[in-house]
Coordinates of C-alpha atoms in Angstrom, one line a residue:
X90 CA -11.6 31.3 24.5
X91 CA -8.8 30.2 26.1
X92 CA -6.4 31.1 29.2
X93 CA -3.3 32.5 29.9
X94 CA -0.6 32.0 32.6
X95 CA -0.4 35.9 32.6
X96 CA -0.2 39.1 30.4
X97 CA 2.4 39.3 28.3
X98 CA 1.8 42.8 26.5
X99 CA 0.3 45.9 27.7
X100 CA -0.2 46.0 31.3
X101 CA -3.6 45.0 32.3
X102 CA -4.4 43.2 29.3
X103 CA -4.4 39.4 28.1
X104 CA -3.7 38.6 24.9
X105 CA -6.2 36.5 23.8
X106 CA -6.4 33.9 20.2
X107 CA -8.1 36.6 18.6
X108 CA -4.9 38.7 18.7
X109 CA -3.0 35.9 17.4
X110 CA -5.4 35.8 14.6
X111 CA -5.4 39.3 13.9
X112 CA -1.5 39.3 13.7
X113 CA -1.2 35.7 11.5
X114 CA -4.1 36.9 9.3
X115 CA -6.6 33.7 10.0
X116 CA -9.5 32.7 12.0
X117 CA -9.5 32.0 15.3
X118 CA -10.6 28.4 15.0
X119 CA -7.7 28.1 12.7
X120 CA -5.2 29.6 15.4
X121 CA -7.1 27.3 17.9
X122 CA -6.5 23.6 15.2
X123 CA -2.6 24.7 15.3
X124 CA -2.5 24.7 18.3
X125 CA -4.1 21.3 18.7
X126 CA -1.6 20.3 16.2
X127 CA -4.7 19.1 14.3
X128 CA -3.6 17.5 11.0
X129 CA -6.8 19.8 9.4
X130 CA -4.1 22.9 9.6
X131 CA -1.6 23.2 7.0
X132 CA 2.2 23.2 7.8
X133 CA 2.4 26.5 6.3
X134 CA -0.1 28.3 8.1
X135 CA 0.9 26.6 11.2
X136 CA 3.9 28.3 11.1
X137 CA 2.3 31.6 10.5
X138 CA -0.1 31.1 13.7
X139 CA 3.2 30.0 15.6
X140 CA 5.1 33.3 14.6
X141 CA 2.0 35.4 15.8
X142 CA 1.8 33.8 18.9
X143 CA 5.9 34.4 19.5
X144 CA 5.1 38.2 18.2
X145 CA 2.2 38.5 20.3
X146 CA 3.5 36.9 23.4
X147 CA 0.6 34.8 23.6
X148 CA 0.7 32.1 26.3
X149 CA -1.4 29.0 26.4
X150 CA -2.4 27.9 30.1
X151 CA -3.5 24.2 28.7
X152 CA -5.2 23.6 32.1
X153 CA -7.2 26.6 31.4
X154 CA -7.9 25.2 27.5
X155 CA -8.5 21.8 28.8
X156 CA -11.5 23.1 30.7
X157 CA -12.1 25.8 28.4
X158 CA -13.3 23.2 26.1
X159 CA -14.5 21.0 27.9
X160 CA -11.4 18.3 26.8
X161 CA -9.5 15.7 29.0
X162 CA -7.0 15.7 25.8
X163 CA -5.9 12.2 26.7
X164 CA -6.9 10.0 23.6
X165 CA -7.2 5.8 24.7
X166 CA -5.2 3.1 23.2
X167 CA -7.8 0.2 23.9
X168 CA -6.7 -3.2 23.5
X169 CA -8.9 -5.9 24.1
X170 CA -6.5 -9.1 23.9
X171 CA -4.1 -10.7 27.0
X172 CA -2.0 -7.4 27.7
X173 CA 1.1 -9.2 27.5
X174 CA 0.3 -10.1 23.5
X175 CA 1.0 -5.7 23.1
X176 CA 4.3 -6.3 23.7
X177 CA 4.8 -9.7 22.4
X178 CA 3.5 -9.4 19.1
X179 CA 5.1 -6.7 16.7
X180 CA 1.9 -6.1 14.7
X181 CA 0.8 -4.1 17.8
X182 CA 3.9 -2.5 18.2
X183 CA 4.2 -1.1 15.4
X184 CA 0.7 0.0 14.9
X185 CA 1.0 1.9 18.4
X186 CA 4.6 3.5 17.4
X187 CA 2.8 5.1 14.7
X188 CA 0.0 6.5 16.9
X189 CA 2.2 7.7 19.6
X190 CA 4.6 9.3 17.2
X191 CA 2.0 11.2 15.3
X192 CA 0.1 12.4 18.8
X193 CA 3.8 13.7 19.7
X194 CA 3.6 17.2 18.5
X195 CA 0.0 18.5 20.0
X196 CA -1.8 18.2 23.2
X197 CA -3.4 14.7 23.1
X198 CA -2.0 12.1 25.7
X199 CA -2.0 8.5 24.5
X200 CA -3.1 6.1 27.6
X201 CA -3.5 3.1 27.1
X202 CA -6.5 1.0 28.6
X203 CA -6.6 -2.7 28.6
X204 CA -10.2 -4.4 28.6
X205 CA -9.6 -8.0 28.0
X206 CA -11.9 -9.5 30.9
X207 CA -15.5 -8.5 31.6
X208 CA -14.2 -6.4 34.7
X209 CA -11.7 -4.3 32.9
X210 CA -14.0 -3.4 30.5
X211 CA -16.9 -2.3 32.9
X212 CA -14.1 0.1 34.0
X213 CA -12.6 1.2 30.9
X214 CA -16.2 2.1 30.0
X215 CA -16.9 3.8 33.2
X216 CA -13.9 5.7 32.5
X217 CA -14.9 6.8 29.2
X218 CA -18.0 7.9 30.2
X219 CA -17.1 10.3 32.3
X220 CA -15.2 12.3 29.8
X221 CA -11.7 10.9 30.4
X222 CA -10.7 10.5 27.5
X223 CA -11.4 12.7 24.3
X224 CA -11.3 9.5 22.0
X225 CA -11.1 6.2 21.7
X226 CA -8.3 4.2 19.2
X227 CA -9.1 0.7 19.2
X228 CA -6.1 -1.5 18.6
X229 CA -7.8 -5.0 18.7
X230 CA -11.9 -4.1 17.1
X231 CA -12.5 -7.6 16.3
X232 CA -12.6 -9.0 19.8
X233 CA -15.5 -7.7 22.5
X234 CA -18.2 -6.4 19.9
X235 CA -20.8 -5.6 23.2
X236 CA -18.1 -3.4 24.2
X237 CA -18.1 -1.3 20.4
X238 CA -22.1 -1.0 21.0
X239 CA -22.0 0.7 24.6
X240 CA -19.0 2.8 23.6
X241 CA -21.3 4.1 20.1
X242 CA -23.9 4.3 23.4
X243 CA -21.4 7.1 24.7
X244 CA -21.4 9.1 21.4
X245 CA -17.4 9.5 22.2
X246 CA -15.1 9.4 19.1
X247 CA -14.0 6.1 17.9
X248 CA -11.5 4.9 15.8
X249 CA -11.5 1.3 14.7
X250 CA -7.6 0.0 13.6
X251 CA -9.1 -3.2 11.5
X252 CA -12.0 -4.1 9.2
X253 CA -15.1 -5.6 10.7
X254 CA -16.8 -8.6 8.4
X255 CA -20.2 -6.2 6.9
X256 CA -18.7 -3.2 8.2
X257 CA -21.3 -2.3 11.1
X258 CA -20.4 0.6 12.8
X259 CA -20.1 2.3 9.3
X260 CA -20.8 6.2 9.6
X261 CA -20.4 5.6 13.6
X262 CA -16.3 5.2 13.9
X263 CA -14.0 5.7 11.9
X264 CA -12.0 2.6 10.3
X265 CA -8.5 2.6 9.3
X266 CA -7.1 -0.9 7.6
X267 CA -5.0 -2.5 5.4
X268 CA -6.7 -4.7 2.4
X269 CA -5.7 -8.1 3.6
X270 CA -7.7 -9.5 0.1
X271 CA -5.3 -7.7 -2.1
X272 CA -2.5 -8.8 0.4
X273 CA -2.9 -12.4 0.2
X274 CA -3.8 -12.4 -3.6
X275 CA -0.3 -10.6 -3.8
X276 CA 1.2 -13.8 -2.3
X277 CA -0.8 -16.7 -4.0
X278 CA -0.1 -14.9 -7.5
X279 CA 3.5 -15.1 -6.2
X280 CA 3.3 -18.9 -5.9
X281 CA 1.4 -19.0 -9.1
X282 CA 4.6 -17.5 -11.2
X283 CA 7.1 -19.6 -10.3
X284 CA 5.5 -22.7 -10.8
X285 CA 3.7 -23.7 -7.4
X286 CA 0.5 -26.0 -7.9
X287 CA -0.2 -27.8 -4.3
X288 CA -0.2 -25.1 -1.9
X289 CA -1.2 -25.4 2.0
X290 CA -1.8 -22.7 4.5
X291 CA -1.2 -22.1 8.0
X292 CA -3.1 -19.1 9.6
X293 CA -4.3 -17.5 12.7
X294 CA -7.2 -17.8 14.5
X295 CA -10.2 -18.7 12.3
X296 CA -12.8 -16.2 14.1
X297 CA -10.2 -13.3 13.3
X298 CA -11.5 -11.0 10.5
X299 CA -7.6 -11.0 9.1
X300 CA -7.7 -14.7 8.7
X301 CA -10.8 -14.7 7.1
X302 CA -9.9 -11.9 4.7
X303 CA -6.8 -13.5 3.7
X304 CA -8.1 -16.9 3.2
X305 CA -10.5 -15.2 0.9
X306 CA -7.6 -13.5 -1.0
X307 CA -5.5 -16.4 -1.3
X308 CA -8.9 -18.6 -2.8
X309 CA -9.3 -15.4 -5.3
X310 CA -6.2 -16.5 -7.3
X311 CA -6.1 -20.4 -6.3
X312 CA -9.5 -21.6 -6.3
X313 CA -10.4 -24.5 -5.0
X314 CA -6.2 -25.8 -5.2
X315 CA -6.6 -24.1 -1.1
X316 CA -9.8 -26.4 -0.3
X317 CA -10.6 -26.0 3.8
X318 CA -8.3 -29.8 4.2
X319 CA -5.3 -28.1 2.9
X320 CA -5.6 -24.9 5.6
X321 CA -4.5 -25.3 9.6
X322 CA -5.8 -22.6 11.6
X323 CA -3.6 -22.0 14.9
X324 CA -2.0 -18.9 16.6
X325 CA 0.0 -16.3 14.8
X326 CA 3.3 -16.5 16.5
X327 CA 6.1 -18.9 15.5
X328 CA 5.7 -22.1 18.4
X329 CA 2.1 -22.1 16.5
X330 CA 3.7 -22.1 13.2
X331 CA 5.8 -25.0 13.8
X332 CA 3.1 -27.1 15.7
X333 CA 0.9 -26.8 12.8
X334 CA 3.5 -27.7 10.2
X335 CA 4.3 -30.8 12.0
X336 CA 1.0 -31.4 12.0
X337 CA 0.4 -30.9 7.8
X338 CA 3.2 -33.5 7.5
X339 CA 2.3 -35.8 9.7
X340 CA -1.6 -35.9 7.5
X341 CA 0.8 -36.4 4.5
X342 CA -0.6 -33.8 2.6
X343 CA 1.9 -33.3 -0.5
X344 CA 2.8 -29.8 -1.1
X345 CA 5.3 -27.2 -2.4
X346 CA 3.7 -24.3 -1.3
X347 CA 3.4 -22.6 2.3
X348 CA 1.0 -19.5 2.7
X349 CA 1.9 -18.3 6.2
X350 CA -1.0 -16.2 8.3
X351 CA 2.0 -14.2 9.9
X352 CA 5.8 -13.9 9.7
X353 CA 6.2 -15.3 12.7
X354 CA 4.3 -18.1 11.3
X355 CA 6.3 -18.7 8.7
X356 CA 9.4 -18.4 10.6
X357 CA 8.1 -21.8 12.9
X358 CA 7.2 -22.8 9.3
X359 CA 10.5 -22.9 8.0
X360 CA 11.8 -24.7 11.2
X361 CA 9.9 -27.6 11.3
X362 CA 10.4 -28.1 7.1
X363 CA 14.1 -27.8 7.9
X364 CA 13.7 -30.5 10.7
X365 CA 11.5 -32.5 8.1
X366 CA 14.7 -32.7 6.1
X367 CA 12.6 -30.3 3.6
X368 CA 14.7 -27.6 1.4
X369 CA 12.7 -23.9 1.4
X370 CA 13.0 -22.5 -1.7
X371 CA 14.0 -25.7 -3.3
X372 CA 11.3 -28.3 -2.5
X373 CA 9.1 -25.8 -1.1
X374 CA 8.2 -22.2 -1.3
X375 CA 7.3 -19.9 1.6
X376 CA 5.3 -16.2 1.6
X377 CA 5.0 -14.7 5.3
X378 CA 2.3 -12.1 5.8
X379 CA 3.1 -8.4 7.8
X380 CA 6.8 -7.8 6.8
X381 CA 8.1 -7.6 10.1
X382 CA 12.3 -6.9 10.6
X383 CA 11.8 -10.3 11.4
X384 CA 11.4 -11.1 8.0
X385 CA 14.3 -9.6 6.6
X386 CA 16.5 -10.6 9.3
X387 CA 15.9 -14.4 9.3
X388 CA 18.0 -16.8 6.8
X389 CA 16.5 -16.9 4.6
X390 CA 14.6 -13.9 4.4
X391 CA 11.5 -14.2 4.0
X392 CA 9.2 -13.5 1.1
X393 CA 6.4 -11.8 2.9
X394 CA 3.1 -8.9 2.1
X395 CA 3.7 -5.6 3.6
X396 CA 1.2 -4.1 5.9
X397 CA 2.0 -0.3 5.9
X398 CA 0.9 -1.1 10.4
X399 CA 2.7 2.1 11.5
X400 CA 1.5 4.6 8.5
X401 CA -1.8 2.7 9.8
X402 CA -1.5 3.9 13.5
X403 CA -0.4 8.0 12.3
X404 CA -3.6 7.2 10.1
X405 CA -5.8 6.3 12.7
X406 CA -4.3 9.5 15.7
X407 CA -5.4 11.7 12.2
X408 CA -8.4 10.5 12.2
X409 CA -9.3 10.4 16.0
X410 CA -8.1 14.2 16.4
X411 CA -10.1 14.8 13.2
X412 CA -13.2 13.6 15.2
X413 CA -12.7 15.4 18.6
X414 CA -12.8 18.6 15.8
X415 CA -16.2 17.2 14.7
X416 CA -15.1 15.6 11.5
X417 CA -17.6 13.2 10.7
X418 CA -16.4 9.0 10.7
X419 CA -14.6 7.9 7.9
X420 CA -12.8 4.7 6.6
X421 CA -9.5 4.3 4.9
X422 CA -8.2 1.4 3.0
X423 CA -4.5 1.1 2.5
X424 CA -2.5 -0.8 0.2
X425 CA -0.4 -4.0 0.5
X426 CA 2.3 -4.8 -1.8
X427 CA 4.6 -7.9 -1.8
X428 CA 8.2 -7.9 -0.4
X429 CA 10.5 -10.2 -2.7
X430 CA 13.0 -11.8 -0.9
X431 CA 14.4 -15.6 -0.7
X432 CA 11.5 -18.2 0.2
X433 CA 9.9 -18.1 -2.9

């Protein structure tokens, strides 16, 4: 099936994966997914196929396999937001680390693709379509949705990173998220058992799914305490945290609660309450979202949700390899839990 750089046993003669079967005992599909480090083949039996191939003196030509199999294996990073915000903002760091790290042991490239303007993604799909790429991870899912509908067009694998409001593409990609309801009920219960009654929150962008998720999660324990007058929506890094708290106090809307969208939020949060002469924990409590370093590093460290973003990323290079093996689309929730720490 596949191609060697040259013989390596008796003269004449190529060893091929069906040799390397024979000697590790196993199929040759199953010599051919440990060798694409696909996550489908156990450690254990990875090493076996890895021994056979070192008794066997089989050598993979990955050229050859490439074409063998009709694979580019380069599997796209697309990000549809401002390509500076990939390297500004450490949600998508992380969630890329984790990608990257897990694709580090087999044959799959990550490149990544930007496609925030009509142009760039004319090209990224014109790219795609002619079998550039093996798969497709999307970073940002909840920005260019015309985009999602030509790439399920293309029948290539897909991987969403993020939850899309009614779930649409549902047995098309895959989806890989964290449960930003159970997140954000995490922090308002937080708020709850110390005492807070008059909270206030300051999230992202109201359009983003997160936002809307985690609004929902915060109402599920507070009710109608969070009414739409007591929530600011506004960017999620921390010069939009501050502008928006400046902007609850000067409404003079009494609080002692802060539910920030971000931890970056909540870092501009604390900022402008410390400039409003405002004590955090004393007068007022703060939960970030995310758990960032940031978080821990700032003084005082911040009381935040953690998003598992980086087990998220391995998750969703799984689940795109998965797919190039004809795994049908799946979708995996992951858990939040709250990080105690000294804003609330």
């Amino acid at each position: 099936m596949f191609e060697q750089d040259e013989p390596v046993t008796s003269p004449g003669r190529r060893v091929t994966i069906a040799d390397v079967a024979r000697a590790a005992g196993v199929a040759p599909s199953t010599v051919s997914r440990a060798l694409n480090g696909s996550p489908k083949c156990k450690p254990a039996t990875r090493e076996r196929v890895m021994r056979a191939v070192e008794q066997t003196g089989f050598v993979v030509n990955r050229r050859g396999r490439a074409l063998a199999v009709g694979r580019s294996e380069a599997i796209a990073l697309l990000f549809t937001d401002p390509f500076a915000e990939l390297f500004t903002d450490p949600t998508y760091a992380r969630l890329c680390d984790g990608i990257v790290s897990r694709l580090a042991d087999g044959p799959n490239l990550p490149m990544i693709l930007e496609a925030a303007t009509p142009a760039e993604r004319e090209r990224v799909l014109e790219h795609v379509g002619r079998g550039a790429v093996d798969a497709v991870i999307v970073i940002t899912p909840y920005a260019g949705r015309e985009l999602l509908d030509r790439l399920a067009e293309l029948s290539v694998p897909v991987v969403l990173c993020g939850q899309l409001e009614g779930d649409p593409y549902r047995g098309v990609f895959s989806t890989v998220y964290s449960d930003d309801v159970m997140g954000a009920a995490l922090a308002a219960r937080a708020l709850e058992e110390v005492g807070r009654e008059a909270p206030v929150s300051v999230m992202g962008p109201a359009d983003n799914p997160a936002s809307v998720d985690r609004i929902r999660g915060y109402r599920r324990v507070l009710g109608s305490r969070l009414g739409d007058e007591r929530v600011v929506h506004t960017g999620w890094d921390q010069l939009s945290g501050h502008r928006a708290m400046r902007e609850i106090l000067a409404r003079g809307i009494g609080f002692d609660a802060v539910l920030a969208g971000s931890d970056r939020i909540a870092v501009g949060v604390i900022e402008a309450l410390r400039e409003a002469g405002r004590d955090v924990p004393g007068e007022v409590s703060v939960v970030g979202f995310d758990d960032h370093p940031l978080a821990a590093q700032y003084e005082p460290a911040i009381t935040t949700v953690h998003q598992p973003l980086r087990e998220e990323g391995k998750r969703a290079a799984e689940m795109a390899v998965d797919m190039i093996d004809g795994v049908e689309a799946q979708t995996v929730v992951m858990d939040m839990y709250l990080v105690e720490r000294d804003t609330v």
